[in-house]
């Protein structure tokens, strides 16, 4: 499940015996709809419905995967709390998933092929005129989708993206920021989101690596330590955005 953006994404899936280790796609049910504040009311019923459609009970799951961040403060807390509650009740582990990792995998899944070692930059709108950005390198293992972190997540203004170490004008970039910031971006960003389907594809490799944890230890992963701007800061940001749009 992921509620880190304006979309809510949920998926429930299973692999035939041995199929996950071979990189096969899971048999799954998934849903994408309105997120943000609505997630707190719709996430649990959606999870229950998809599990029913997939013929799964909570106790049958190997783990409950959730988008841990970065992203919307409220959205991250919603997904984490729901994952914790469901996992504690069913005595399951939780698997916190980096949302920028899921963005990279969502983009990769729509490519005909990706050369091993390709560096993909994942970008998500952080609001407050900033972008979350991280670099992930494609390193599949034994047929399973897998990535290695090349550049930890940082915050950057749209115009300052090329100051992120390793990010160049011709870099492969994916995320949800192109429609938001447009010509202010010094790179082209293909559309991608931290989808629950992407999380499911990555889950077997992460489980194999021991990334699942006790639900009591699950926490959102924040990159920004400030949740709101002052009135003066908001007005200054609007002024700067207006100036940037002027020819």
PDB file of C-alpha atoms in Angstrom:
ATOM      1  CA  UNK A   1       0.000   0.000   0.000  1.00  0.00           C
ATOM      2  CA  UNK A   2       1.124   3.542  -0.683  1.00  0.00           C
ATOM      3  CA  UNK A   3      -0.504   6.830   0.310  1.00  0.00           C
ATOM      4  CA  UNK A   4       2.569   9.064   0.034  1.00  0.00           C
ATOM      5  CA  UNK A   5       1.179  11.175  -2.850  1.00  0.00           C
ATOM      6  CA  UNK A   6      -2.197  12.472  -4.037  1.00  0.00           C
ATOM      7  CA  UNK A   7      -2.939   8.906  -5.214  1.00  0.00           C
ATOM      8  CA  UNK A   8      -3.720   5.872  -3.089  1.00  0.00           C
ATOM      9  CA  UNK A   9      -2.282   2.657  -4.499  1.00  0.00           C
ATOM     10  CA  UNK A  10      -3.024  -0.789  -3.082  1.00  0.00           C
ATOM     11  CA  UNK A  11      -2.209  -4.275  -4.393  1.00  0.00           C
ATOM     12  CA  UNK A  12      -2.524  -7.815  -3.062  1.00  0.00           C
ATOM     13  CA  UNK A  13      -0.674 -10.638  -4.747  1.00  0.00           C
ATOM     14  CA  UNK A  14       0.777 -14.086  -4.548  1.00  0.00           C
ATOM     15  CA  UNK A  15       3.345 -16.060  -6.512  1.00  0.00           C
ATOM     16  CA  UNK A  16       3.134 -19.754  -7.413  1.00  0.00           C
ATOM     17  CA  UNK A  17       5.720 -21.799  -5.515  1.00  0.00           C
ATOM     18  CA  UNK A  18       9.221 -20.786  -6.577  1.00  0.00           C
ATOM     19  CA  UNK A  19       8.025 -18.202  -9.097  1.00  0.00           C
ATOM     20  CA  UNK A  20       9.097 -15.142  -7.098  1.00  0.00           C
ATOM     21  CA  UNK A  21      12.727 -16.285  -7.080  1.00  0.00           C
ATOM     22  CA  UNK A  22      12.614 -16.465 -10.872  1.00  0.00           C
ATOM     23  CA  UNK A  23      11.375 -12.894 -11.238  1.00  0.00           C
ATOM     24  CA  UNK A  24       7.875 -13.890 -12.304  1.00  0.00           C
ATOM     25  CA  UNK A  25       5.018 -11.432 -11.900  1.00  0.00           C
ATOM     26  CA  UNK A  26       2.609 -12.144  -9.035  1.00  0.00           C
ATOM     27  CA  UNK A  27      -1.027 -13.047  -9.483  1.00  0.00           C
ATOM     28  CA  UNK A  28      -2.548  -9.890  -8.101  1.00  0.00           C
ATOM     29  CA  UNK A  29      -5.415  -7.501  -7.627  1.00  0.00           C
ATOM     30  CA  UNK A  30      -4.682  -3.785  -7.516  1.00  0.00           C
ATOM     31  CA  UNK A  31      -6.400  -0.450  -7.113  1.00  0.00           C
ATOM     32  CA  UNK A  32      -5.408   3.164  -7.697  1.00  0.00           C
ATOM     33  CA  UNK A  33      -7.630   6.051  -6.681  1.00  0.00           C
ATOM     34  CA  UNK A  34      -7.805   9.342  -4.852  1.00  0.00           C
ATOM     35  CA  UNK A  35      -5.414   9.578  -1.940  1.00  0.00           C
ATOM     36  CA  UNK A  36      -4.446  12.456   0.334  1.00  0.00           C
ATOM     37  CA  UNK A  37      -7.001  13.011   3.113  1.00  0.00           C
ATOM     38  CA  UNK A  38      -9.392  10.403   1.675  1.00  0.00           C
ATOM     39  CA  UNK A  39      -6.912   7.610   2.330  1.00  0.00           C
ATOM     40  CA  UNK A  40      -7.594   7.543   6.055  1.00  0.00           C
ATOM     41  CA  UNK A  41     -11.205   6.519   5.360  1.00  0.00           C
ATOM     42  CA  UNK A  42     -10.753   4.300   2.296  1.00  0.00           C
ATOM     43  CA  UNK A  43      -7.440   2.473   2.770  1.00  0.00           C
ATOM     44  CA  UNK A  44      -8.547  -0.316   5.124  1.00  0.00           C
ATOM     45  CA  UNK A  45     -11.748  -1.183   3.191  1.00  0.00           C
ATOM     46  CA  UNK A  46      -9.728  -1.236  -0.040  1.00  0.00           C
ATOM     47  CA  UNK A  47      -7.118  -3.569   1.460  1.00  0.00           C
ATOM     48  CA  UNK A  48      -9.839  -5.901   2.717  1.00  0.00           C
ATOM     49  CA  UNK A  49     -11.607  -5.947  -0.650  1.00  0.00           C
ATOM     50  CA  UNK A  50      -8.448  -6.709  -2.610  1.00  0.00           C
ATOM     51  CA  UNK A  51      -7.462  -9.497  -0.224  1.00  0.00           C
ATOM     52  CA  UNK A  52     -10.918 -11.012  -0.665  1.00  0.00           C
ATOM     53  CA  UNK A  53     -10.637 -10.765  -4.450  1.00  0.00           C
ATOM     54  CA  UNK A  54      -7.199 -12.395  -4.339  1.00  0.00           C
ATOM     55  CA  UNK A  55      -8.471 -15.169  -2.069  1.00  0.00           C
ATOM     56  CA  UNK A  56      -6.031 -14.211   0.665  1.00  0.00           C
ATOM     57  CA  UNK A  57      -6.324 -13.708   4.389  1.00  0.00           C
ATOM     58  CA  UNK A  58      -3.980 -11.515   6.397  1.00  0.00           C
ATOM     59  CA  UNK A  59      -2.520 -14.562   8.145  1.00  0.00           C
ATOM     60  CA  UNK A  60      -1.487 -15.991   4.747  1.00  0.00           C
ATOM     61  CA  UNK A  61       0.726 -13.028   3.894  1.00  0.00           C
ATOM     62  CA  UNK A  62       4.508 -13.195   4.173  1.00  0.00           C
ATOM     63  CA  UNK A  63       4.597  -9.469   4.873  1.00  0.00           C
ATOM     64  CA  UNK A  64       2.614  -6.252   4.549  1.00  0.00           C
ATOM     65  CA  UNK A  65       4.467  -3.756   2.370  1.00  0.00           C
ATOM     66  CA  UNK A  66       3.907  -0.020   2.768  1.00  0.00           C
ATOM     67  CA  UNK A  67       5.330   3.148   1.247  1.00  0.00           C
ATOM     68  CA  UNK A  68       7.483   4.482   4.068  1.00  0.00           C
ATOM     69  CA  UNK A  69       8.573   7.713   2.401  1.00  0.00           C
ATOM     70  CA  UNK A  70       9.565  10.268   1.537  1.00  0.00           C
ATOM     71  CA  UNK A  71       6.223  11.849   0.742  1.00  0.00           C
ATOM     72  CA  UNK A  72       3.217  13.518   2.293  1.00  0.00           C
ATOM     73  CA  UNK A  73       3.546  13.616   6.082  1.00  0.00           C
ATOM     74  CA  UNK A  74      -0.098  12.652   6.638  1.00  0.00           C
ATOM     75  CA  UNK A  75      -0.039  10.036   3.883  1.00  0.00           C
ATOM     76  CA  UNK A  76       3.082   8.354   5.248  1.00  0.00           C
ATOM     77  CA  UNK A  77       1.619   8.170   8.737  1.00  0.00           C
ATOM     78  CA  UNK A  78      -1.628   6.713   7.362  1.00  0.00           C
ATOM     79  CA  UNK A  79       0.062   3.874   5.476  1.00  0.00           C
ATOM     80  CA  UNK A  80       2.435   3.114   8.339  1.00  0.00           C
ATOM     81  CA  UNK A  81      -0.338   3.028  10.948  1.00  0.00           C
ATOM     82  CA  UNK A  82      -2.594   0.808   8.843  1.00  0.00           C
ATOM     83  CA  UNK A  83       0.262  -1.575   8.020  1.00  0.00           C
ATOM     84  CA  UNK A  84       1.174  -1.769  11.703  1.00  0.00           C
ATOM     85  CA  UNK A  85      -2.392  -2.406  12.828  1.00  0.00           C
ATOM     86  CA  UNK A  86      -3.056  -5.124  10.267  1.00  0.00           C
ATOM     87  CA  UNK A  87       0.314  -6.790  10.838  1.00  0.00           C
ATOM     88  CA  UNK A  88       0.048  -6.803  14.629  1.00  0.00           C
ATOM     89  CA  UNK A  89      -3.430  -8.345  14.491  1.00  0.00           C
ATOM     90  CA  UNK A  90      -2.317 -11.053  12.057  1.00  0.00           C
ATOM     91  CA  UNK A  91       1.135 -11.548  13.607  1.00  0.00           C
ATOM     92  CA  UNK A  92       2.841 -10.672  10.324  1.00  0.00           C
ATOM     93  CA  UNK A  93       5.959  -8.658   9.561  1.00  0.00           C
ATOM     94  CA  UNK A  94       5.935  -5.335   7.727  1.00  0.00           C
ATOM     95  CA  UNK A  95       8.201  -4.349   4.864  1.00  0.00           C
ATOM     96  CA  UNK A  96       8.851  -0.580   4.709  1.00  0.00           C
ATOM     97  CA  UNK A  97       9.455   0.409   1.082  1.00  0.00           C
ATOM     98  CA  UNK A  98      11.268   3.537  -0.066  1.00  0.00           C
ATOM     99  CA  UNK A  99       8.789   5.465  -2.207  1.00  0.00           C
ATOM    100  CA  UNK A 100      11.501   6.738  -4.558  1.00  0.00           C
ATOM    101  CA  UNK A 101      12.644   3.154  -5.094  1.00  0.00           C
ATOM    102  CA  UNK A 102       9.069   2.262  -6.033  1.00  0.00           C
ATOM    103  CA  UNK A 103       9.029   5.183  -8.509  1.00  0.00           C
ATOM    104  CA  UNK A 104      12.148   3.813 -10.235  1.00  0.00           C
ATOM    105  CA  UNK A 105      10.604   0.338 -10.441  1.00  0.00           C
ATOM    106  CA  UNK A 106       7.268   1.688 -11.704  1.00  0.00           C
ATOM    107  CA  UNK A 107       9.092   3.421 -14.556  1.00  0.00           C
ATOM    108  CA  UNK A 108      11.265   0.360 -15.314  1.00  0.00           C
ATOM    109  CA  UNK A 109       8.264  -1.930 -15.630  1.00  0.00           C
ATOM    110  CA  UNK A 110       7.129  -0.041 -18.742  1.00  0.00           C
ATOM    111  CA  UNK A 111      10.484  -0.241 -20.532  1.00  0.00           C
ATOM    112  CA  UNK A 112      11.192  -2.981 -23.105  1.00  0.00           C
ATOM    113  CA  UNK A 113      14.535  -3.673 -21.428  1.00  0.00           C
ATOM    114  CA  UNK A 114      16.958  -1.959 -19.076  1.00  0.00           C
ATOM    115  CA  UNK A 115      20.698  -2.452 -19.165  1.00  0.00           C
ATOM    116  CA  UNK A 116      22.200  -3.648 -15.909  1.00  0.00           C
ATOM    117  CA  UNK A 117      23.849  -0.762 -14.077  1.00  0.00           C
ATOM    118  CA  UNK A 118      21.511   1.918 -15.486  1.00  0.00           C
ATOM    119  CA  UNK A 119      21.138   4.837 -13.081  1.00  0.00           C
ATOM    120  CA  UNK A 120      17.575   6.113 -12.712  1.00  0.00           C
ATOM    121  CA  UNK A 121      16.708   9.290 -10.815  1.00  0.00           C
ATOM    122  CA  UNK A 122      13.373   9.165  -9.009  1.00  0.00           C
ATOM    123  CA  UNK A 123      11.641  12.486  -8.322  1.00  0.00           C
ATOM    124  CA  UNK A 124       8.498  13.180  -6.322  1.00  0.00           C
ATOM    125  CA  UNK A 125       6.797  16.509  -5.721  1.00  0.00           C
ATOM    126  CA  UNK A 126       7.546  17.520  -2.124  1.00  0.00           C
ATOM    127  CA  UNK A 127       5.297  20.605  -2.290  1.00  0.00           C
ATOM    128  CA  UNK A 128       6.630  23.868  -0.821  1.00  0.00           C
ATOM    129  CA  UNK A 129       8.372  24.374  -4.199  1.00  0.00           C
ATOM    130  CA  UNK A 130      10.734  21.450  -3.626  1.00  0.00           C
ATOM    131  CA  UNK A 131      11.348  17.963  -5.018  1.00  0.00           C
ATOM    132  CA  UNK A 132      12.410  14.728  -3.367  1.00  0.00           C
ATOM    133  CA  UNK A 133      15.133  13.149  -5.500  1.00  0.00           C
ATOM    134  CA  UNK A 134      17.233   9.985  -5.199  1.00  0.00           C
ATOM    135  CA  UNK A 135      19.363   7.925  -7.570  1.00  0.00           C
ATOM    136  CA  UNK A 136      18.808   4.163  -7.958  1.00  0.00           C
ATOM    137  CA  UNK A 137      20.978   1.784  -9.994  1.00  0.00           C
ATOM    138  CA  UNK A 138      19.363  -1.222 -11.721  1.00  0.00           C
ATOM    139  CA  UNK A 139      21.090  -4.385 -10.453  1.00  0.00           C
ATOM    140  CA  UNK A 140      18.804  -7.420 -10.946  1.00  0.00           C
ATOM    141  CA  UNK A 141      19.814 -10.556  -9.024  1.00  0.00           C
ATOM    142  CA  UNK A 142      18.962 -14.111 -10.026  1.00  0.00           C
ATOM    143  CA  UNK A 143      16.121 -12.938 -12.219  1.00  0.00           C
ATOM    144  CA  UNK A 144      14.523 -10.834  -9.474  1.00  0.00           C
ATOM    145  CA  UNK A 145      14.035  -7.066  -9.873  1.00  0.00           C
ATOM    146  CA  UNK A 146      16.518  -5.274  -7.626  1.00  0.00           C
ATOM    147  CA  UNK A 147      18.061  -1.837  -7.242  1.00  0.00           C
ATOM    148  CA  UNK A 148      21.001  -0.366  -5.369  1.00  0.00           C
ATOM    149  CA  UNK A 149      20.910   3.096  -3.842  1.00  0.00           C
ATOM    150  CA  UNK A 150      23.353   5.372  -5.673  1.00  0.00           C
ATOM    151  CA  UNK A 151      22.345   8.740  -4.186  1.00  0.00           C
ATOM    152  CA  UNK A 152      20.306   9.003  -0.955  1.00  0.00           C
ATOM    153  CA  UNK A 153      17.165  11.119  -1.042  1.00  0.00           C
ATOM    154  CA  UNK A 154      17.563  14.872  -0.786  1.00  0.00           C
ATOM    155  CA  UNK A 155      15.362  17.913  -1.227  1.00  0.00           C
ATOM    156  CA  UNK A 156      16.013  20.316  -4.101  1.00  0.00           C
ATOM    157  CA  UNK A 157      14.278  23.223  -5.741  1.00  0.00           C
ATOM    158  CA  UNK A 158      13.328  22.516  -9.369  1.00  0.00           C
ATOM    159  CA  UNK A 159      15.965  24.879 -10.754  1.00  0.00           C
ATOM    160  CA  UNK A 160      18.659  23.379  -8.516  1.00  0.00           C
ATOM    161  CA  UNK A 161      18.327  19.714  -9.477  1.00  0.00           C
ATOM    162  CA  UNK A 162      21.664  19.668 -11.294  1.00  0.00           C
ATOM    163  CA  UNK A 163      23.353  20.518  -8.002  1.00  0.00           C
ATOM    164  CA  UNK A 164      22.424  17.045  -6.730  1.00  0.00           C
ATOM    165  CA  UNK A 165      25.653  14.987  -6.966  1.00  0.00           C
ATOM    166  CA  UNK A 166      25.647  12.811 -10.080  1.00  0.00           C
ATOM    167  CA  UNK A 167      22.493  14.225 -11.665  1.00  0.00           C
ATOM    168  CA  UNK A 168      23.214  15.492 -15.200  1.00  0.00           C
ATOM    169  CA  UNK A 169      21.041  17.137 -17.907  1.00  0.00           C
ATOM    170  CA  UNK A 170      20.826  13.854 -19.852  1.00  0.00           C
ATOM    171  CA  UNK A 171      20.067  11.675 -16.807  1.00  0.00           C
ATOM    172  CA  UNK A 172      17.230   9.139 -16.861  1.00  0.00           C
ATOM    173  CA  UNK A 173      14.574  10.689 -14.600  1.00  0.00           C
ATOM    174  CA  UNK A 174      11.128   9.466 -13.581  1.00  0.00           C
ATOM    175  CA  UNK A 175       8.438  10.725 -11.241  1.00  0.00           C
ATOM    176  CA  UNK A 176       5.411  12.999 -10.941  1.00  0.00           C
ATOM    177  CA  UNK A 177       7.053  16.438 -11.185  1.00  0.00           C
ATOM    178  CA  UNK A 178       6.977  17.229 -14.919  1.00  0.00           C
ATOM    179  CA  UNK A 179       3.342  18.453 -14.940  1.00  0.00           C
ATOM    180  CA  UNK A 180       3.941  20.474 -11.766  1.00  0.00           C
ATOM    181  CA  UNK A 181       7.174  22.316 -12.567  1.00  0.00           C
ATOM    182  CA  UNK A 182       7.410  22.058 -16.359  1.00  0.00           C
ATOM    183  CA  UNK A 183      10.007  24.391 -17.871  1.00  0.00           C
ATOM    184  CA  UNK A 184      11.576  25.090 -14.497  1.00  0.00           C
ATOM    185  CA  UNK A 185      13.094  21.602 -14.620  1.00  0.00           C
ATOM    186  CA  UNK A 186      16.587  21.292 -16.139  1.00  0.00           C
ATOM    187  CA  UNK A 187      15.872  17.621 -16.958  1.00  0.00           C
ATOM    188  CA  UNK A 188      13.049  15.703 -18.642  1.00  0.00           C
ATOM    189  CA  UNK A 189      11.087  13.541 -16.206  1.00  0.00           C
ATOM    190  CA  UNK A 190       9.061  10.563 -17.442  1.00  0.00           C
ATOM    191  CA  UNK A 191       5.788   9.833 -15.648  1.00  0.00           C
ATOM    192  CA  UNK A 192       6.019   7.331 -12.789  1.00  0.00           C
ATOM    193  CA  UNK A 193       4.491   6.844  -9.347  1.00  0.00           C
ATOM    194  CA  UNK A 194       5.252   4.786  -6.215  1.00  0.00           C
ATOM    195  CA  UNK A 195       2.677   2.174  -7.175  1.00  0.00           C
ATOM    196  CA  UNK A 196       1.762  -0.786  -4.990  1.00  0.00           C
ATOM    197  CA  UNK A 197       2.310  -3.047  -8.007  1.00  0.00           C
ATOM    198  CA  UNK A 198       5.920  -1.873  -8.191  1.00  0.00           C
ATOM    199  CA  UNK A 199       6.285  -2.586  -4.475  1.00  0.00           C
ATOM    200  CA  UNK A 200       4.998  -6.126  -4.940  1.00  0.00           C
ATOM    201  CA  UNK A 201       7.571  -6.827  -7.646  1.00  0.00           C
ATOM    202  CA  UNK A 202      10.380  -5.647  -5.378  1.00  0.00           C
ATOM    203  CA  UNK A 203       9.148  -7.376  -2.231  1.00  0.00           C
ATOM    204  CA  UNK A 204      10.654 -10.879  -2.769  1.00  0.00           C
ATOM    205  CA  UNK A 205      14.215  -9.598  -3.169  1.00  0.00           C
ATOM    206  CA  UNK A 206      13.859  -7.321  -0.135  1.00  0.00           C
ATOM    207  CA  UNK A 207      12.363 -10.127   1.944  1.00  0.00           C
ATOM    208  CA  UNK A 208      15.278 -12.319   0.918  1.00  0.00           C
ATOM    209  CA  UNK A 209      17.621  -9.572   2.119  1.00  0.00           C
ATOM    210  CA  UNK A 210      15.938  -9.509   5.533  1.00  0.00           C
ATOM    211  CA  UNK A 211      14.309  -6.092   5.123  1.00  0.00           C
ATOM    212  CA  UNK A 212      11.031  -7.105   6.832  1.00  0.00           C
ATOM    213  CA  UNK A 213      10.708  -5.927  10.431  1.00  0.00           C
ATOM    214  CA  UNK A 214       8.489  -6.244  13.472  1.00  0.00           C
ATOM    215  CA  UNK A 215       5.482  -3.925  12.986  1.00  0.00           C
ATOM    216  CA  UNK A 216       6.212  -2.193  16.297  1.00  0.00           C
ATOM    217  CA  UNK A 217       9.448  -0.886  14.757  1.00  0.00           C
ATOM    218  CA  UNK A 218       7.880   0.565  11.619  1.00  0.00           C
ATOM    219  CA  UNK A 219       8.276   4.307  11.127  1.00  0.00           C
ATOM    220  CA  UNK A 220       7.725   6.760   8.253  1.00  0.00           C
ATOM    221  CA  UNK A 221      10.919   7.980   6.599  1.00  0.00           C
ATOM    222  CA  UNK A 222      10.973  11.751   6.456  1.00  0.00           C
ATOM    223  CA  UNK A 223      13.475  13.742   4.417  1.00  0.00           C
ATOM    224  CA  UNK A 224      12.029  17.132   5.284  1.00  0.00           C
ATOM    225  CA  UNK A 225      11.885  18.117   8.947  1.00  0.00           C
ATOM    226  CA  UNK A 226       9.501  21.002   8.366  1.00  0.00           C
ATOM    227  CA  UNK A 227       5.874  20.370   7.459  1.00  0.00           C
ATOM    228  CA  UNK A 228       4.580  23.876   6.712  1.00  0.00           C
ATOM    229  CA  UNK A 229       5.701  27.278   5.517  1.00  0.00           C
ATOM    230  CA  UNK A 230       4.994  30.591   7.164  1.00  0.00           C
ATOM    231  CA  UNK A 231       2.750  33.072   5.349  1.00  0.00           C
ATOM    232  CA  UNK A 232       5.823  35.100   4.380  1.00  0.00           C
ATOM    233  CA  UNK A 233       7.564  31.992   2.990  1.00  0.00           C
ATOM    234  CA  UNK A 234       4.493  31.030   0.942  1.00  0.00           C
ATOM    235  CA  UNK A 235       4.238  34.523  -0.550  1.00  0.00           C
ATOM    236  CA  UNK A 236       7.958  34.533  -1.358  1.00  0.00           C
ATOM    237  CA  UNK A 237       7.638  31.145  -3.069  1.00  0.00           C
ATOM    238  CA  UNK A 238       4.716  32.400  -5.168  1.00  0.00           C
ATOM    239  CA  UNK A 239       6.708  35.465  -6.180  1.00  0.00           C
ATOM    240  CA  UNK A 240       9.725  33.376  -7.188  1.00  0.00           C
ATOM    241  CA  UNK A 241       7.552  30.979  -9.175  1.00  0.00           C
ATOM    242  CA  UNK A 242       5.900  33.893 -11.009  1.00  0.00           C
ATOM    243  CA  UNK A 243       9.287  35.414 -11.830  1.00  0.00           C
ATOM    244  CA  UNK A 244      10.548  32.075 -13.127  1.00  0.00           C
ATOM    245  CA  UNK A 245       7.613  31.875 -15.560  1.00  0.00           C
ATOM    246  CA  UNK A 246       8.277  35.297 -17.042  1.00  0.00           C
ATOM    247  CA  UNK A 247      10.092  35.304 -20.423  1.00  0.00           C
TER     248      UNK A 247
END
